mmCIF file of C-alpha atoms and ligand atoms in Angstrom:
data_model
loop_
_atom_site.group_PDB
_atom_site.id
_atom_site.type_symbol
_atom_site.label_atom_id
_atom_site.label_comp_id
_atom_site.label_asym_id
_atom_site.label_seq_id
_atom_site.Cartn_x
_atom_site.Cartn_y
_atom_site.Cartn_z
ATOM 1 C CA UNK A 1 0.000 0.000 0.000
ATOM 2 C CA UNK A 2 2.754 1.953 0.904
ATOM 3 C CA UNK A 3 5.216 1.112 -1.983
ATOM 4 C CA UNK A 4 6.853 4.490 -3.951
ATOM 5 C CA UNK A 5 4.937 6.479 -1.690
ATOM 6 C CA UNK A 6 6.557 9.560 0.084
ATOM 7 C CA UNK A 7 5.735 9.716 3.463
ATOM 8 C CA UNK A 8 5.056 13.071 5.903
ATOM 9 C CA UNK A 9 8.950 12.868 6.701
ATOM 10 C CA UNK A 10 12.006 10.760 8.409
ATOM 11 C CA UNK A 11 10.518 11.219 11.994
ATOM 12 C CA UNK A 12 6.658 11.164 11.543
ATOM 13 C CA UNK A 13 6.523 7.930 9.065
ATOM 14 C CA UNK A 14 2.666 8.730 7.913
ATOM 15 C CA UNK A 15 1.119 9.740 4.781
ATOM 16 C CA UNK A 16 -1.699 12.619 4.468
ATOM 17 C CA UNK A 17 -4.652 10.427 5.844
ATOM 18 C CA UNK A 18 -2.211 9.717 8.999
ATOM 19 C CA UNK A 19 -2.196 6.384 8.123
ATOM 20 C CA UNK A 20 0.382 4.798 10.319
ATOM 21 C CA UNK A 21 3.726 3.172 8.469
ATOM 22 C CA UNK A 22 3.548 -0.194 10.506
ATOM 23 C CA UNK A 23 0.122 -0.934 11.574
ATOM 24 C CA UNK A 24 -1.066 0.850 8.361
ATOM 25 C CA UNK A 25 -4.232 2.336 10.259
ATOM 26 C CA UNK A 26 -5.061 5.572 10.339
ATOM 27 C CA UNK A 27 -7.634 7.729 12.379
ATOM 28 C CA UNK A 28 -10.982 6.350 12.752
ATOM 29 C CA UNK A 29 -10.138 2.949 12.228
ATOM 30 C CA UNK A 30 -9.491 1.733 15.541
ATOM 31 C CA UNK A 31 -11.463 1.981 18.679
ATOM 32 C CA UNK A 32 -10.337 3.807 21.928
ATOM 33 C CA UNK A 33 -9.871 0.341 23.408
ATOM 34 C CA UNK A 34 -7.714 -2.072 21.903
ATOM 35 C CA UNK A 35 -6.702 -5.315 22.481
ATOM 36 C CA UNK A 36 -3.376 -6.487 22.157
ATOM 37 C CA UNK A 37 -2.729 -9.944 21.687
ATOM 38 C CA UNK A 38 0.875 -11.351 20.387
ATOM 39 C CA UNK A 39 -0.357 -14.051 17.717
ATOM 40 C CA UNK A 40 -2.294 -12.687 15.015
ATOM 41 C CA UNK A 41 -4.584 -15.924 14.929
ATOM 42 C CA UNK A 42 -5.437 -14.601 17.888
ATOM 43 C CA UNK A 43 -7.148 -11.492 16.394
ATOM 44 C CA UNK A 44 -9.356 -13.345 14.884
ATOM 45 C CA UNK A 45 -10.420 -15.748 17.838
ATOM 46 C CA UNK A 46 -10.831 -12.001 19.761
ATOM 47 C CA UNK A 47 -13.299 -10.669 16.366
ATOM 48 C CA UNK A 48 -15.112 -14.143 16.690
ATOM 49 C CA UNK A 49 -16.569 -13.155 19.694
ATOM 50 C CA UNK A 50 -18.097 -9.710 18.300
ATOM 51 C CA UNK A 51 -21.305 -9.525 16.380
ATOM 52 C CA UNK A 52 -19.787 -7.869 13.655
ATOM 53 C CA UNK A 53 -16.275 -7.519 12.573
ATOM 54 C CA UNK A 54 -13.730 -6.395 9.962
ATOM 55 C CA UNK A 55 -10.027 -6.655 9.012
ATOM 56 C CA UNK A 56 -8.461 -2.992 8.755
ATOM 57 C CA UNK A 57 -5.001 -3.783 8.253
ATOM 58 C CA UNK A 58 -2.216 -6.261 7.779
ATOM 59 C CA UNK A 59 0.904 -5.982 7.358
ATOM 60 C CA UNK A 60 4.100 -7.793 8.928
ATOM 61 C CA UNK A 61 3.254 -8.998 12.526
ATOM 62 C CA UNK A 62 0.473 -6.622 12.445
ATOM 63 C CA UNK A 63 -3.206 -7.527 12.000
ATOM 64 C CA UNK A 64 -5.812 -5.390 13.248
ATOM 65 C CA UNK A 65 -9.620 -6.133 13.111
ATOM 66 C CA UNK A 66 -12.574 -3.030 14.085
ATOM 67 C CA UNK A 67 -15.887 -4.625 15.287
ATOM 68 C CA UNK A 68 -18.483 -4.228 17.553
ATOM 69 C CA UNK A 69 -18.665 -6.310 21.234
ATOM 70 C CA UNK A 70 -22.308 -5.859 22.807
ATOM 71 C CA UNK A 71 -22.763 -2.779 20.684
ATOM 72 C CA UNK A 72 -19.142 -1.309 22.214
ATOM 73 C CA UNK A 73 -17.063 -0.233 19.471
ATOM 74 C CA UNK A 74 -13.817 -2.412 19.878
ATOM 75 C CA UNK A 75 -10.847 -3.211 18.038
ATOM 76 C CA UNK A 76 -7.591 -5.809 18.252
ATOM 77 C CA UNK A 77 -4.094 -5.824 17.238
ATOM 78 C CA UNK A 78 -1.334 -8.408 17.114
ATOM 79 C CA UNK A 79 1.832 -7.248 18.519
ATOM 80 C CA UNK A 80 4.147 -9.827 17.640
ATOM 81 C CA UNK A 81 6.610 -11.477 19.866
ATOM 82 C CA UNK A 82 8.702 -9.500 22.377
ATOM 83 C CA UNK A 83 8.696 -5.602 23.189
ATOM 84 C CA UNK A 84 9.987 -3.493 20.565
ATOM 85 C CA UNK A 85 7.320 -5.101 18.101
ATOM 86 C CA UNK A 86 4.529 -4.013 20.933
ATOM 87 C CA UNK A 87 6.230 -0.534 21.544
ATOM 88 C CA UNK A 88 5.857 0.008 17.786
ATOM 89 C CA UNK A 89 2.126 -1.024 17.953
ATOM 90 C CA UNK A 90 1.552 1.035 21.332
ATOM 91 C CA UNK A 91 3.111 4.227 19.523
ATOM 92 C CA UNK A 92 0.563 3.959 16.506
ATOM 93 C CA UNK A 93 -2.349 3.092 17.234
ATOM 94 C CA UNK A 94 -2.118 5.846 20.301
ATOM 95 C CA UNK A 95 -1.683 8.310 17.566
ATOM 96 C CA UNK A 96 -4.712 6.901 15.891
ATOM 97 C CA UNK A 97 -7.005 7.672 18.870
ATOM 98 C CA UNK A 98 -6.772 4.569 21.184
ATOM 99 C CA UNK A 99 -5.984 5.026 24.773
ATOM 100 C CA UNK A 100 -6.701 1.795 26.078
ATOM 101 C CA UNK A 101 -5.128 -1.538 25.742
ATOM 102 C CA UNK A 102 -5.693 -4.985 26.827
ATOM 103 C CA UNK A 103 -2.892 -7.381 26.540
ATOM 104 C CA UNK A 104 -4.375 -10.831 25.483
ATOM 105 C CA UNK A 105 -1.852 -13.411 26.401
ATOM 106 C CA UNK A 106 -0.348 -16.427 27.183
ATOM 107 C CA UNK A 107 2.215 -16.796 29.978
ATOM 108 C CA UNK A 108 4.437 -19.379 32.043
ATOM 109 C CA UNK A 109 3.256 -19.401 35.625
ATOM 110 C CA UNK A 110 5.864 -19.879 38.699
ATOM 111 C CA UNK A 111 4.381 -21.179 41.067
ATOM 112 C CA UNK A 112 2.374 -24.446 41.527
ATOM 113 C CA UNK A 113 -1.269 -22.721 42.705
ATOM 114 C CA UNK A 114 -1.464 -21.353 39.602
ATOM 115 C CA UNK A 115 -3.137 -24.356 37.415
ATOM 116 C CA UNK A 116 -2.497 -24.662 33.605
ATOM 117 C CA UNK A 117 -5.283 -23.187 32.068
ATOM 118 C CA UNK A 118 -6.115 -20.502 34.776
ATOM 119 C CA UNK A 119 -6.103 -16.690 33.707
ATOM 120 C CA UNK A 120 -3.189 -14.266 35.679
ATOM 121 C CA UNK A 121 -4.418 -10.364 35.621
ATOM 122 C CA UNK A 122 -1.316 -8.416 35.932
ATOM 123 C CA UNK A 123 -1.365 -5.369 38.571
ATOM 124 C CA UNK A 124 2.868 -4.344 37.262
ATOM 125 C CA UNK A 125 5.439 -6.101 35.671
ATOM 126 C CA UNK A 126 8.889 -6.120 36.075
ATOM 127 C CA UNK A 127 10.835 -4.520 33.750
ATOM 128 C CA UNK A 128 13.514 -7.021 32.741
ATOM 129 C CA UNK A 129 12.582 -6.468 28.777
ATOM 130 C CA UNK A 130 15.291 -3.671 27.090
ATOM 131 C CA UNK A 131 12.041 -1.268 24.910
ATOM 132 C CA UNK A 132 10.934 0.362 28.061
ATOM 133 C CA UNK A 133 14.451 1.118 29.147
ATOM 134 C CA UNK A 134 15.015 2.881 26.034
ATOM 135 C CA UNK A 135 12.010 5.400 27.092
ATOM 136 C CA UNK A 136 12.544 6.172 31.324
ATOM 137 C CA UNK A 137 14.876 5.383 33.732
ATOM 138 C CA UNK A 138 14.625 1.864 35.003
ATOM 139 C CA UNK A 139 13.345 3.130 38.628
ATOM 140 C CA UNK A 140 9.741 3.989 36.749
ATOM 141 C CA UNK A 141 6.954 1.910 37.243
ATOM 142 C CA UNK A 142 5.311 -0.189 34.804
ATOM 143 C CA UNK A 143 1.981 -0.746 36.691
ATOM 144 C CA UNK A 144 -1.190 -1.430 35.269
ATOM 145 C CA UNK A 145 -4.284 1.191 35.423
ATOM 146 C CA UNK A 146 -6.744 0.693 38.208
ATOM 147 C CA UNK A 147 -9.519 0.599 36.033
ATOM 148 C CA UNK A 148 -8.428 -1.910 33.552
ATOM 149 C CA UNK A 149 -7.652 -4.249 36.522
ATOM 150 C CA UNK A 150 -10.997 -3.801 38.021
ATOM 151 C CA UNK A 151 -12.715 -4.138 34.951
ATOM 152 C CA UNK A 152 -10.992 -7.506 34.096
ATOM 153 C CA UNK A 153 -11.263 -8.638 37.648
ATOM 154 C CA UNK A 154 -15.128 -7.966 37.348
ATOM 155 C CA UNK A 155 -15.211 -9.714 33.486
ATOM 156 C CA UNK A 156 -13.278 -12.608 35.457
ATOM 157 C CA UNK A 157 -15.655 -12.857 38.200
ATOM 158 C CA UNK A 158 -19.116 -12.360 35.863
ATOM 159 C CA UNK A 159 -17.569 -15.328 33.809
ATOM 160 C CA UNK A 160 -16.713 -17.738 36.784
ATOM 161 C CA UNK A 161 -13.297 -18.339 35.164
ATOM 162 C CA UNK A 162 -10.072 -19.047 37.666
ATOM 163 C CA UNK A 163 -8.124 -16.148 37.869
ATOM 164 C CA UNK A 164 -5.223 -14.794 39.763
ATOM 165 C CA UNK A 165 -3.998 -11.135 41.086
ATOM 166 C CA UNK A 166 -0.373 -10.244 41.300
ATOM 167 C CA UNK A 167 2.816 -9.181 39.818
ATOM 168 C CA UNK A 168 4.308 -10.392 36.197
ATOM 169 C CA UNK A 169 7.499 -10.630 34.676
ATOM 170 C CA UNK A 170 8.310 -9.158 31.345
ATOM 171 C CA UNK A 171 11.333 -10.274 29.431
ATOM 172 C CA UNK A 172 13.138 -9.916 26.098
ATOM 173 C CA UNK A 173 14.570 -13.673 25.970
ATOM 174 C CA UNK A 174 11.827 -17.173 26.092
ATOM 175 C CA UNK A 175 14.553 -19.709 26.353
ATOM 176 C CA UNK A 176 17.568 -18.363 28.332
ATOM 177 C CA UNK A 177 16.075 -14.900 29.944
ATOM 178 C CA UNK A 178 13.251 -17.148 31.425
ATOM 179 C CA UNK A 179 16.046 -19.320 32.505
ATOM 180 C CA UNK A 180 15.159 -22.368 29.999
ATOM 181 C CA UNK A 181 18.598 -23.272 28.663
ATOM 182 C CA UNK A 182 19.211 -22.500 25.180
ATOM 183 C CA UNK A 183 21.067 -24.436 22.604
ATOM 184 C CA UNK A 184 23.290 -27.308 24.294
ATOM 185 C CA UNK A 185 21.749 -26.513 27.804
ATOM 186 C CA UNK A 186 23.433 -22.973 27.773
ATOM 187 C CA UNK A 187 22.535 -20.821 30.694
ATOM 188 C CA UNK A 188 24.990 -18.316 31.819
ATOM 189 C CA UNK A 189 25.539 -17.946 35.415
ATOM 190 C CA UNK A 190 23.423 -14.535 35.854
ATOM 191 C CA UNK A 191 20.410 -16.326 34.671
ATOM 192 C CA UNK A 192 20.820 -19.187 37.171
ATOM 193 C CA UNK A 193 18.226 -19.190 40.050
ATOM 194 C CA UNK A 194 16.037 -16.207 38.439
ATOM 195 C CA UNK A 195 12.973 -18.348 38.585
ATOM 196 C CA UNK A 196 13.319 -19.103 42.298
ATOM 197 C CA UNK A 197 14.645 -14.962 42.721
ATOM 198 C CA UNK A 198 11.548 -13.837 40.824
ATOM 199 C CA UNK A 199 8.944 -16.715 43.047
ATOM 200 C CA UNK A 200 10.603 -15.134 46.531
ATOM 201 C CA UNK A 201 9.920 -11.446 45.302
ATOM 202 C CA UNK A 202 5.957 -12.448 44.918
ATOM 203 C CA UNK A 203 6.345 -12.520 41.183
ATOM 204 C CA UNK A 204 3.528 -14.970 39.600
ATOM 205 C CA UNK A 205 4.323 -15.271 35.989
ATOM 206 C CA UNK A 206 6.417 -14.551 32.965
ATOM 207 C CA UNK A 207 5.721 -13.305 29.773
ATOM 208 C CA UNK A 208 7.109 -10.878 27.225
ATOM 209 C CA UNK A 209 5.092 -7.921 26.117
ATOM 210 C CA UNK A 210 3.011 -6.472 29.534
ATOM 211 C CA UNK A 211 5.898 -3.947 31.025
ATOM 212 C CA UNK A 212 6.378 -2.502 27.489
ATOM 213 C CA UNK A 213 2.769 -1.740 27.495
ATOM 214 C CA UNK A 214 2.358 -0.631 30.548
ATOM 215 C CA UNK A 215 5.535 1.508 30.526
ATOM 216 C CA UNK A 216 4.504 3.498 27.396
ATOM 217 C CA UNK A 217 0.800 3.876 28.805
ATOM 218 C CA UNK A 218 1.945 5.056 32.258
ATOM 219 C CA UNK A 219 4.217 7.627 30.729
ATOM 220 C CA UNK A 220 1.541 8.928 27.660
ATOM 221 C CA UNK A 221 -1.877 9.002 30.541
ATOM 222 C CA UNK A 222 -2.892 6.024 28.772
ATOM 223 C CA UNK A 223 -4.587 3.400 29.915
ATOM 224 C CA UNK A 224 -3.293 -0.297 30.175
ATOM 225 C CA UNK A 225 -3.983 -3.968 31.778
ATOM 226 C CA UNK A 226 -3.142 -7.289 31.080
ATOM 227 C CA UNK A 227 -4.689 -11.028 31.255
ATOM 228 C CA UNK A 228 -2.981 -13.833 30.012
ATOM 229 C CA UNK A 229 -3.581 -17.474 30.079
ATOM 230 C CA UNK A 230 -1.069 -19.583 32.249
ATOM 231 C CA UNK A 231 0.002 -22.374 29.338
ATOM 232 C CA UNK A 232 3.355 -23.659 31.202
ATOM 233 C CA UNK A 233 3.915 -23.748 34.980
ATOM 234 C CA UNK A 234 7.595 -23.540 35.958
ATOM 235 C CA UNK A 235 6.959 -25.742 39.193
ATOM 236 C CA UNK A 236 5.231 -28.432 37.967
ATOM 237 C CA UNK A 237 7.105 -28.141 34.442
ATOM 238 C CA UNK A 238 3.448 -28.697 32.686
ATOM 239 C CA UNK A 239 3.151 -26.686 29.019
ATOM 240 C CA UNK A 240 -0.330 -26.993 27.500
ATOM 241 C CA UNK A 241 -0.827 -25.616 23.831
ATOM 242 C CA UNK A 242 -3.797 -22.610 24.192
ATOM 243 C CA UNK A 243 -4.944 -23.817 28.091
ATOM 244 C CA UNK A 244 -6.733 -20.995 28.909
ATOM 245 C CA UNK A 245 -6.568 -18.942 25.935
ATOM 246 C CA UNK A 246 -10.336 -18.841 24.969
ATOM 247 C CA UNK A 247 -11.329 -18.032 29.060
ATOM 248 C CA UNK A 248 -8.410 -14.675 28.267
ATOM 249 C CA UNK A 249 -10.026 -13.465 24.913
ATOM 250 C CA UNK A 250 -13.299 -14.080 26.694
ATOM 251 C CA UNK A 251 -12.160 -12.017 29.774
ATOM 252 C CA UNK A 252 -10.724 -9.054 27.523
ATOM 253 C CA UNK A 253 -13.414 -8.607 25.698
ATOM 254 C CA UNK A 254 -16.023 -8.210 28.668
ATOM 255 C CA UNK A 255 -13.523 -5.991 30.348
ATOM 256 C CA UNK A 256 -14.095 -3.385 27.277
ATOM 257 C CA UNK A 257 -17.873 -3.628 27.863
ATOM 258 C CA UNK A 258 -17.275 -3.060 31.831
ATOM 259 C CA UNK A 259 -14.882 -0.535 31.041
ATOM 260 C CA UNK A 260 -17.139 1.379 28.496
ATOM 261 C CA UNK A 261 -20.574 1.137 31.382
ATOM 262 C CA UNK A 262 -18.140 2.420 33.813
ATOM 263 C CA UNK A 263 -16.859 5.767 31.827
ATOM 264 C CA UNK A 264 -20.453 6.753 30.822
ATOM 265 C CA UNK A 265 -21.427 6.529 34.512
ATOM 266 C CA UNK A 266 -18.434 9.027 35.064
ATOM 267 C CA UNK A 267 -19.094 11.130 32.660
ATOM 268 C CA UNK A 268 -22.642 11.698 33.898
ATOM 269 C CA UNK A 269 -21.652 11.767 37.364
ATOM 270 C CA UNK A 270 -18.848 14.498 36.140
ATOM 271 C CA UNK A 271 -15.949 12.330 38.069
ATOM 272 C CA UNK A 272 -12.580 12.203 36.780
ATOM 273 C CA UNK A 273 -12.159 8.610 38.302
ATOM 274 C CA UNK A 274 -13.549 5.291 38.265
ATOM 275 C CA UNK A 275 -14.791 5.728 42.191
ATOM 276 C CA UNK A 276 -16.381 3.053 44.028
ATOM 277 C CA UNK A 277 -19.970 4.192 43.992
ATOM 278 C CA UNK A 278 -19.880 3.959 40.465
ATOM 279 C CA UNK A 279 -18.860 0.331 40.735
ATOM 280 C CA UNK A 280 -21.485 -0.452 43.126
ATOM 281 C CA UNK A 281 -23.894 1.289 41.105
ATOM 282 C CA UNK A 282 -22.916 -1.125 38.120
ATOM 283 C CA UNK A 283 -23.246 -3.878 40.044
ATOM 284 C CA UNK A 284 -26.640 -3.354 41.294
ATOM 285 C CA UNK A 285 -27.774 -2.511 38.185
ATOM 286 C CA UNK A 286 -26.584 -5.524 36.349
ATOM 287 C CA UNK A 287 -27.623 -8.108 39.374
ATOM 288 C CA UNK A 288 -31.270 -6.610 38.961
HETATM 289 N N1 LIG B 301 4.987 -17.037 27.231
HETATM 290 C C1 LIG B 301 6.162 -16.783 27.865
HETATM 291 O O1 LIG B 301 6.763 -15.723 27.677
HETATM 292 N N2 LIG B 301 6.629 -17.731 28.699
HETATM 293 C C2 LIG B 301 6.018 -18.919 28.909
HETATM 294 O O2 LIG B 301 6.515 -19.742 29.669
HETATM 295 C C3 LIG B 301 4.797 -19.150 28.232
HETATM 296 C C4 LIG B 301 4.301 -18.183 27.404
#
């Protein structure tokens, strides 16, 4: 699409319509929320769930689909593998208009009460990926944003799936940086023991794209959260192909519903936050 075509310039790769050089959306293509799975098969499981759907762009790792979830307008876009991919993905579709993302994932859980299969929600992630270094100094937080945790802890709870609360692990490296040995049972001697560092700090699973996300959101007063579907545990050394997956796309895509109900009650209520009233509100409302 692209091909011959002169962009805006060097630093702001875009043409006239703003149509973005990776993702190749442009304004009014994407929804305000977004969800950000890795796989791009798993944009389409996400769209399968909405009552109607279409593809707005593909290109490289990227596939994005628009649609509409219980009448919410609500898009999804693959990241890729890793950070800089995401960062990328974060970056464009923020200048497109979205402002709130949903990581859709899969993960390797630590420890041994968190069954293959079950969902983790991630409240921050540790920051042991190299993209979010190259924005803020490595003291910065990459927590999630109230909201989006609340909002998938209520989509978790509405749809009786087993989820868990806590603190993830975001790296740059499956194999050796999640200390499983590479290539001849390589593991250099700084990666040795960072499973059993990571389960006596409180950490509850590893993946490779949340601090990235929520890095960039905390720093732009955007909004992010993360679920992601525990397919290995490191304890019991299970790995099950797509355990969970279906209960995470499931879980994202109420969230954006929740999350939608709970910023028109704000809006009439003229809060700036998500406040617990307007929770309880919700709740009564949708109990009867
Ligand atoms: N994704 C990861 O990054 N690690 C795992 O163990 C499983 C999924």
């Amino acid at each position: 699409m692209f091909e011959g075509k002169k962009l805006k310039s060097a630093s702001i790769p875009e043409d006239e319509s703003k149509r973005q050089y990776h993702i190749m959306a442009k304004p009014g293509d994407v929804s305000r929320y977004v969800l950000l799975p890795g796989d791009p098969g798993r944009v389409r499981k996400i769209a399968s769930y909405w009552e109607k759907s279409w593809e707005v762009a593909s290109h490289r790792e990227y596939l994005t689909y628009s649609g509409y979830y219980k009448g919410v307008f609500i898009s999804a876009t693959s990241t890729g593998i890793g950070s800089p991919s995401t960062a990328i993905a974060v970056e464009e579709l923020a200048r497109i208009g979205a402002d709130t993302f949903i990581r859709v994932g899969t993960t390797g859980a630590l420890r041994k009460d968190v069954r293959v299969g079950d969902l983790i929600i991630s409240t921050a992630a540790v920051r042991l990926e190299g993209t979010s270094k190259e924005y803020v100094i490595p003291e910065y937080p990459a927590s999630a944003s109230i909201d989006v945790v609340m909002a998938l802890i209520a989509a978790a709870e509405e749809l009786g799936v087993r989820y868990h609360l806590g603190i993830t692990a975001s790296t740059d490296s499956f194999y050796v940086g999640q200390e499983r040995p590479g290539l001849r049972g390589y593991l250099p001697p700084f990666k040795k023991g960072l499973v059993d560092f990571l389960r006596s700090v409180n950490v509850l699973n590893f993946e490779m794209e949340a601090a990235t996300i929520f890095t960039l959101a905390n720093i732009y007063g955007l909004r992010a959260g993360a679920v992601c579907a525990a397919i290995a545990n490191r304890e019991t050394e299970e790995f099950v192909m797509e355990a969970g997956v279906e209960d995470a796309v499931k879980v994202a895509n109420e969230a954006v519903k929740i999350l939608c109900e709970w910023y028109e009650e704000m809006e009439k209520h003229g809060k700036k936050n998500i406040t617990p009233d307007i929770i309880r509100d919700w709740l009564s409302k949708i109990r009867g």
